[in-house]
mmCIF file of C-alpha atoms in Angstrom:
data_model
loop_
_atom_site.group_PDB
_atom_site.id
_atom_site.type_symbol
_atom_site.label_atom_id
_atom_site.label_comp_id
_atom_site.label_asym_id
_atom_site.label_seq_id
_atom_site.Cartn_x
_atom_site.Cartn_y
_atom_site.Cartn_z
ATOM 1 C CA MET A 1 17.700 -6.545 10.338
ATOM 2 C CA LYS A 2 18.053 -2.996 9.042
ATOM 3 C CA ARG A 3 18.314 -2.773 5.263
ATOM 4 C CA PHE A 4 19.675 0.107 3.232
ATOM 5 C CA ARG A 5 17.780 1.512 0.291
ATOM 6 C CA LYS A 6 21.067 1.729 -1.576
ATOM 7 C CA VAL A 7 24.736 0.876 -1.107
ATOM 8 C CA TYR A 8 27.473 2.713 -2.968
ATOM 9 C CA LEU A 9 30.119 0.147 -3.895
ATOM 10 C CA GLU A 10 33.149 1.890 -5.384
ATOM 11 C CA ILE A 11 34.662 -0.666 -7.754
ATOM 12 C CA SER A 12 37.435 1.772 -8.664
ATOM 13 C CA ASN A 13 38.466 5.304 -7.737
ATOM 14 C CA VAL A 14 40.042 5.875 -11.162
ATOM 15 C CA CYS A 15 38.411 8.260 -13.639
ATOM 16 C CA ASN A 16 39.258 9.271 -17.194
ATOM 17 C CA LEU A 17 38.206 12.909 -16.666
ATOM 18 C CA HIS A 18 38.889 15.776 -14.289
ATOM 19 C CA CYS A 19 35.598 17.665 -13.999
ATOM 20 C CA SER A 20 35.361 21.024 -12.281
ATOM 21 C CA PHE A 21 32.348 19.956 -10.191
ATOM 22 C CA CYS A 22 34.093 16.848 -8.836
ATOM 23 C CA PRO A 23 36.703 17.064 -6.066
ATOM 24 C CA GLY A 24 38.339 13.792 -7.055
ATOM 25 C CA THR A 25 40.308 12.003 -4.379
ATOM 26 C CA LYS A 26 43.811 12.067 -2.952
ATOM 27 C CA ARG A 27 43.597 8.338 -2.227
ATOM 28 C CA SER A 28 45.978 6.126 -4.173
ATOM 29 C CA PRO A 29 44.487 4.874 -7.462
ATOM 30 C CA ARG A 30 42.945 1.476 -6.874
ATOM 31 C CA VAL A 31 40.844 -1.019 -8.823
ATOM 32 C CA MET A 32 38.881 -3.539 -6.781
ATOM 33 C CA GLU A 33 39.912 -7.116 -7.532
ATOM 34 C CA GLU A 34 37.372 -9.796 -8.394
ATOM 35 C CA GLY A 35 37.953 -11.811 -5.210
ATOM 36 C CA GLU A 36 37.376 -8.716 -3.083
ATOM 37 C CA PHE A 37 34.308 -7.795 -5.081
ATOM 38 C CA SER A 38 32.808 -11.273 -4.746
ATOM 39 C CA LEU A 39 33.391 -11.284 -0.982
ATOM 40 C CA LEU A 40 31.746 -7.871 -0.625
ATOM 41 C CA LEU A 41 28.739 -9.027 -2.647
ATOM 42 C CA ASP A 42 28.219 -11.893 -0.222
ATOM 43 C CA LYS A 43 28.478 -9.589 2.757
ATOM 44 C CA LEU A 44 26.145 -6.969 1.262
ATOM 45 C CA GLN A 45 23.464 -9.351 0.024
ATOM 46 C CA PRO A 46 21.413 -9.266 3.265
ATOM 47 C CA TRP A 47 21.596 -5.467 3.436
ATOM 48 C CA THR A 48 20.290 -4.097 0.137
ATOM 49 C CA ASP A 49 18.851 -4.860 -3.275
ATOM 50 C CA PHE A 50 20.427 -1.865 -5.038
ATOM 51 C CA LEU A 51 24.149 -1.403 -5.646
ATOM 52 C CA TYR A 52 25.574 1.807 -7.053
ATOM 53 C CA PHE A 53 28.964 1.095 -8.647
ATOM 54 C CA HIS A 54 30.161 4.548 -7.737
ATOM 55 C CA LEU A 55 31.473 6.896 -5.144
ATOM 56 C CA MET A 56 34.571 8.211 -6.859
ATOM 57 C CA GLY A 57 35.811 6.909 -10.183
ATOM 58 C CA GLU A 58 34.255 6.125 -13.547
ATOM 59 C CA PRO A 59 32.817 2.573 -13.454
ATOM 60 C CA LEU A 60 33.141 2.153 -17.223
ATOM 61 C CA CYS A 61 36.930 2.425 -16.780
ATOM 62 C CA HIS A 62 37.005 -0.814 -14.799
ATOM 63 C CA PRO A 63 38.319 -3.624 -17.043
ATOM 64 C CA GLY A 64 36.264 -6.238 -15.179
ATOM 65 C CA LEU A 65 32.951 -4.400 -15.220
ATOM 66 C CA GLU A 66 31.202 -6.937 -17.446
ATOM 67 C CA ARG A 67 32.167 -9.783 -15.104
ATOM 68 C CA TYR A 68 31.208 -7.756 -12.040
ATOM 69 C CA LEU A 69 27.750 -7.102 -13.464
ATOM 70 C CA GLU A 70 27.379 -10.832 -14.068
ATOM 71 C CA LEU A 71 28.381 -11.649 -10.473
ATOM 72 C CA ALA A 72 26.032 -9.015 -9.052
ATOM 73 C CA GLY A 73 23.170 -10.318 -11.172
ATOM 74 C CA GLU A 74 23.763 -13.885 -10.002
ATOM 75 C CA ARG A 75 23.191 -12.689 -6.435
ATOM 76 C CA GLY A 76 20.025 -10.812 -7.325
ATOM 77 C CA PHE A 77 21.342 -7.254 -7.076
ATOM 78 C CA LYS A 78 20.026 -4.420 -9.212
ATOM 79 C CA VAL A 79 22.943 -2.248 -10.303
ATOM 80 C CA ILE A 80 22.943 1.492 -10.928
ATOM 81 C CA LEU A 81 25.815 3.009 -12.879
ATOM 82 C CA THR A 82 26.721 6.693 -12.741
ATOM 83 C CA THR A 83 28.908 7.659 -15.678
ATOM 84 C CA ASN A 84 30.291 10.752 -17.366
ATOM 85 C CA GLY A 85 29.155 9.192 -20.643
ATOM 86 C CA THR A 86 32.404 9.374 -22.591
ATOM 87 C CA LEU A 87 32.820 5.585 -22.745
ATOM 88 C CA LEU A 88 29.173 4.698 -23.364
ATOM 89 C CA PRO A 89 29.609 3.918 -27.090
ATOM 90 C CA ARG A 90 32.262 1.334 -26.190
ATOM 91 C CA TRP A 91 30.014 -0.264 -23.553
ATOM 92 C CA HIS A 92 26.600 0.268 -25.143
ATOM 93 C CA GLU A 93 25.774 -3.289 -26.205
ATOM 94 C CA ARG A 94 27.267 -4.954 -23.126
ATOM 95 C CA LEU A 95 25.288 -2.720 -20.754
ATOM 96 C CA VAL A 96 22.073 -3.261 -22.702
ATOM 97 C CA GLN A 97 22.564 -7.018 -22.526
ATOM 98 C CA ALA A 98 23.452 -7.119 -18.810
ATOM 99 C CA PRO A 99 20.315 -8.122 -16.845
ATOM 100 C CA ALA A 100 21.740 -6.701 -13.608
ATOM 101 C CA VAL A 101 21.858 -3.133 -14.935
ATOM 102 C CA HIS A 102 18.782 -1.422 -13.527
ATOM 103 C CA LYS A 103 19.562 2.213 -14.267
ATOM 104 C CA VAL A 104 22.278 4.359 -15.826
ATOM 105 C CA ASN A 105 22.786 7.938 -14.632
ATOM 106 C CA ILE A 106 24.606 10.046 -17.224
ATOM 107 C CA SER A 107 26.215 13.229 -15.919
ATOM 108 C CA LEU A 108 25.985 15.534 -18.930
ATOM 109 C CA HIS A 109 27.637 18.295 -16.892
ATOM 110 C CA ALA A 110 30.870 16.357 -17.541
ATOM 111 C CA PHE A 111 31.359 18.788 -20.433
ATOM 112 C CA GLU A 112 32.981 20.964 -17.762
ATOM 113 C CA ALA A 113 35.964 18.595 -17.789
ATOM 114 C CA ASN A 114 39.167 20.218 -18.968
ATOM 115 C CA ASP A 115 40.179 16.978 -20.683
ATOM 116 C CA LEU A 116 37.052 16.121 -22.671
ATOM 117 C CA THR A 117 39.029 15.241 -25.790
ATOM 118 C CA ILE A 118 36.241 14.003 -28.063
ATOM 119 C CA PRO A 119 34.153 16.518 -30.065
ATOM 120 C CA PHE A 120 31.150 17.762 -28.126
ATOM 121 C CA ALA A 121 28.651 16.627 -30.766
ATOM 122 C CA GLN A 122 30.171 13.134 -30.711
ATOM 123 C CA TYR A 123 29.970 13.066 -26.919
ATOM 124 C CA LEU A 124 26.278 14.002 -26.930
ATOM 125 C CA ASP A 125 25.527 11.505 -29.699
ATOM 126 C CA GLY A 126 26.966 8.641 -27.650
ATOM 127 C CA CYS A 127 25.049 9.695 -24.545
ATOM 128 C CA PHE A 128 21.728 10.186 -26.313
ATOM 129 C CA ARG A 129 22.046 7.064 -28.450
ATOM 130 C CA PHE A 130 22.123 4.980 -25.274
ATOM 131 C CA GLY A 131 18.963 6.540 -23.853
ATOM 132 C CA ALA A 132 17.146 6.442 -27.179
ATOM 133 C CA ALA A 133 17.605 2.672 -27.320
ATOM 134 C CA GLY A 134 14.975 2.446 -24.564
ATOM 135 C CA GLU A 135 16.470 -0.739 -23.133
ATOM 136 C CA LYS A 136 17.378 0.559 -19.662
ATOM 137 C CA LEU A 137 16.150 3.174 -17.244
ATOM 138 C CA VAL A 138 18.278 6.228 -18.070
ATOM 139 C CA VAL A 139 18.579 9.535 -16.226
ATOM 140 C CA TYR A 140 20.406 12.444 -17.831
ATOM 141 C CA ARG A 141 21.751 14.837 -15.222
ATOM 142 C CA LEU A 142 22.472 18.538 -15.517
ATOM 143 C CA TRP A 143 23.497 19.196 -11.939
ATOM 144 C CA ASN A 144 25.228 22.488 -12.633
ATOM 145 C CA GLY A 145 22.716 25.128 -11.571
ATOM 146 C CA GLY A 146 24.650 28.098 -10.286
ATOM 147 C CA GLY A 147 27.789 26.734 -11.893
ATOM 148 C CA ALA A 148 29.079 26.274 -15.451
ATOM 149 C CA GLN A 149 25.829 26.315 -17.415
ATOM 150 C CA GLU A 150 27.051 27.971 -20.598
ATOM 151 C CA ARG A 151 26.396 24.932 -22.828
ATOM 152 C CA ASN A 152 23.162 23.739 -21.218
ATOM 153 C CA GLN A 153 20.987 25.285 -23.897
ATOM 154 C CA GLU A 154 23.035 23.634 -26.616
ATOM 155 C CA ILE A 155 22.625 20.298 -24.825
ATOM 156 C CA LEU A 156 18.884 20.797 -24.469
ATOM 157 C CA THR A 157 18.495 21.748 -28.128
ATOM 158 C CA VAL A 158 20.159 18.526 -29.255
ATOM 159 C CA MET A 159 18.182 16.572 -26.654
ATOM 160 C CA ARG A 160 14.913 17.957 -28.033
ATOM 161 C CA GLU A 161 15.913 16.786 -31.495
ATOM 162 C CA ARG A 162 16.754 13.278 -30.284
ATOM 163 C CA PHE A 163 13.790 13.033 -27.882
ATOM 164 C CA PRO A 164 10.976 15.026 -29.540
ATOM 165 C CA GLY A 165 8.530 14.282 -26.761
ATOM 166 C CA PRO A 166 6.114 14.750 -25.338
ATOM 167 C CA TRP A 167 8.159 15.786 -22.295
ATOM 168 C CA VAL A 168 6.212 15.145 -19.102
ATOM 169 C CA GLN A 169 7.007 16.511 -15.664
ATOM 170 C CA ALA A 170 7.513 13.670 -13.195
ATOM 171 C CA ALA A 171 8.210 13.486 -9.467
ATOM 172 C CA ARG A 172 11.992 13.711 -9.716
ATOM 173 C CA GLY A 173 12.554 15.181 -13.145
ATOM 174 C CA THR A 174 11.158 15.306 -16.661
ATOM 175 C CA ARG A 175 10.273 12.166 -18.599
ATOM 176 C CA ILE A 176 11.551 12.833 -22.107
ATOM 177 C CA ALA A 177 10.860 9.330 -23.477
ATOM 178 C CA PRO A 178 9.771 5.956 -22.084
ATOM 179 C CA ARG A 179 12.221 4.979 -19.320
ATOM 180 C CA THR A 180 14.294 8.104 -20.007
ATOM 181 C CA TYR A 181 14.456 11.173 -17.761
ATOM 182 C CA LEU A 182 16.166 14.532 -17.425
ATOM 183 C CA GLU A 183 17.106 15.903 -13.997
ATOM 184 C CA PHE A 184 18.318 19.376 -13.118
ATOM 185 C CA GLY A 185 20.179 20.103 -9.907
ATOM 186 C CA GLU A 186 22.155 22.833 -8.232
ATOM 187 C CA LYS A 187 25.936 22.667 -8.088
ATOM 188 C CA PHE A 188 26.925 21.908 -4.494
ATOM 189 C CA ASP A 189 30.011 22.038 -2.339
ATOM 190 C CA TRP A 190 31.327 18.607 -1.461
ATOM 191 C CA PRO A 191 32.108 17.953 2.197
ATOM 192 C CA ASP A 192 35.732 18.661 3.001
ATOM 193 C CA LEU A 193 37.557 18.941 6.306
ATOM 194 C CA THR A 194 39.247 22.123 5.077
ATOM 195 C CA ALA A 195 35.917 23.830 4.275
ATOM 196 C CA GLU A 196 34.249 26.374 6.522
ATOM 197 C CA ASP A 197 32.438 24.967 9.553
ATOM 198 C CA GLY A 198 28.749 25.567 8.993
ATOM 199 C CA GLY A 199 27.654 24.487 12.452
ATOM 200 C CA ASP A 200 26.163 21.265 13.697
ATOM 201 C CA LYS A 201 22.579 21.800 12.541
ATOM 202 C CA VAL A 202 22.605 19.146 9.816
ATOM 203 C CA PHE A 203 20.315 16.325 8.697
ATOM 204 C CA CYS A 204 21.443 13.525 6.384
ATOM 205 C CA TYR A 205 20.257 10.134 5.149
ATOM 206 C CA GLY A 206 23.747 8.681 5.580
ATOM 207 C CA LEU A 207 23.650 5.443 7.599
ATOM 208 C CA ARG A 208 19.868 5.675 7.453
ATOM 209 C CA ASP A 209 19.009 4.665 3.897
ATOM 210 C CA GLN A 210 22.468 4.556 2.354
ATOM 211 C CA ILE A 211 26.056 3.611 3.073
ATOM 212 C CA GLY A 212 29.257 3.545 1.041
ATOM 213 C CA VAL A 213 32.068 1.026 0.571
ATOM 214 C CA LEU A 214 35.314 2.357 -0.885
ATOM 215 C CA CYS A 215 37.425 0.314 -3.276
ATOM 216 C CA ASP A 216 39.674 -0.893 -0.446
ATOM 217 C CA GLY A 217 36.684 -2.124 1.590
ATOM 218 C CA THR A 218 36.484 0.903 3.913
ATOM 219 C CA VAL A 219 32.905 1.609 4.939
ATOM 220 C CA VAL A 220 31.841 5.272 4.989
ATOM 221 C CA PRO A 221 28.455 6.729 5.974
ATOM 222 C CA CYS A 222 27.476 8.277 2.643
ATOM 223 C CA CYS A 223 28.251 8.672 -1.046
ATOM 224 C CA LEU A 224 30.047 12.006 -0.555
ATOM 225 C CA ASP A 225 32.840 10.902 1.787
ATOM 226 C CA HIS A 226 35.237 10.845 -1.149
ATOM 227 C CA GLU A 227 38.396 10.709 0.959
ATOM 228 C CA GLY A 228 37.201 8.190 3.520
ATOM 229 C CA ASP A 229 37.350 10.813 6.271
ATOM 230 C CA ILE A 230 34.796 8.898 8.373
ATOM 231 C CA PRO A 231 36.043 5.289 8.258
ATOM 232 C CA LEU A 232 33.613 3.126 10.187
ATOM 233 C CA GLY A 233 35.351 -0.183 9.530
ATOM 234 C CA ASN A 234 36.441 -2.401 6.673
ATOM 235 C CA LEU A 235 33.950 -4.814 5.132
ATOM 236 C CA LEU A 236 36.700 -7.045 3.735
ATOM 237 C CA ARG A 237 37.696 -7.883 7.317
ATOM 238 C CA GLN A 238 34.487 -7.263 9.294
ATOM 239 C CA ASP A 239 30.741 -7.803 8.975
ATOM 240 C CA MET A 240 28.325 -4.951 8.349
ATOM 241 C CA GLU A 241 26.481 -5.515 11.642
ATOM 242 C CA GLN A 242 29.719 -5.033 13.525
ATOM 243 C CA ILE A 243 30.575 -1.885 11.563
ATOM 244 C CA ILE A 244 27.260 -0.074 11.950
ATOM 245 C CA SER A 245 27.115 -0.976 15.638
ATOM 246 C CA THR A 246 30.300 0.905 16.528
ATOM 247 C CA PRO A 247 29.994 3.882 18.916
ATOM 248 C CA ARG A 248 30.993 6.228 16.100
ATOM 249 C CA ALA A 249 28.254 5.007 13.755
ATOM 250 C CA ARG A 250 25.624 5.050 16.504
ATOM 251 C CA ALA A 251 26.593 8.593 17.507
ATOM 252 C CA MET A 252 26.127 9.739 13.905
ATOM 253 C CA LEU A 253 22.651 8.225 13.689
ATOM 254 C CA ARG A 254 21.581 9.668 17.039
ATOM 255 C CA GLY A 255 22.822 13.051 15.914
ATOM 256 C CA PHE A 256 20.915 12.987 12.637
ATOM 257 C CA ASP A 257 17.775 11.923 14.531
ATOM 258 C CA ARG A 258 18.047 15.287 16.292
ATOM 259 C CA GLY A 259 19.134 17.142 13.156
ATOM 260 C CA ARG A 260 22.673 17.491 14.459
ATOM 261 C CA ALA A 261 26.063 16.562 13.009
ATOM 262 C CA ALA A 262 28.250 14.390 15.199
ATOM 263 C CA GLU A 263 31.168 14.509 12.740
ATOM 264 C CA GLU A 264 33.356 17.404 11.633
ATOM 265 C CA LEU A 265 32.990 16.413 7.972
ATOM 266 C CA CYS A 266 29.205 16.634 8.170
ATOM 267 C CA ARG A 267 29.456 20.159 9.585
ATOM 268 C CA ARG A 268 31.265 21.062 6.367
ATOM 269 C CA CYS A 269 28.890 19.416 3.870
ATOM 270 C CA GLY A 270 27.418 21.802 1.325
ATOM 271 C CA PHE A 271 25.162 19.099 -0.131
ATOM 272 C CA ALA A 272 23.334 18.412 3.125
ATOM 273 C CA ARG A 273 22.782 22.106 3.718
ATOM 274 C CA SER A 274 21.510 22.788 0.198
ATOM 275 C CA ARG A 275 19.265 19.712 -0.078
ATOM 276 C CA PHE A 276 18.108 19.049 3.483
ATOM 277 C CA GLY A 277 18.684 22.389 5.226
#
């Protein structure tokens, strides 16, 4: 049986911020219920060891997150959380104590949000306090190269004070403390059906080492299909084997094997072109 390196399981598409780098979603706000979540865990268990509680939405906004981490841990999953960091102080102890939490990605470029209501110094303190605890694998992200970088130096100055080093270059970023990393990345254009068609010469790891499940159970090929524009099936009503065996899913994989996009959305994906082009 094919296994995915990671599965993006969107427990909610609700977020407490509106960041300039994030397209958000026009889908109706939805929070995955515990019964649905438990069913999806059972169906995903043969397919991956790593669950990312993300696609759209802020996972720390989900009122049942603590219970969901417990359920995922009972089934042996390792969970990765991607957060804007604003709610970390509220969740700090519970995340540290949750055995299922394998890694926490903290998007420091969330300062671009037009509704970041807490003082900037307080925001950074909450983010850096979590990483400094050294209890979990933590990755700080500044994925805003070519975008809004005006406060990056301020962020890095405070980071240097909180993590005095030594800073060591690693394969995918800079290790700034034990189990704590900093990653830079370029701002990218999310795939969108209204974007310019860039042609079909595209490679992607979607359906190859990753797959996404939206909060209503819809299965999508990758973590960037934020509107569910390529619905392959619904895991609440079908099995994964059935979903990835559909003609549409097989055509996508065959296309990527040849470096070609079989779907209109993939032809309009700025991420694939910037990272894999």
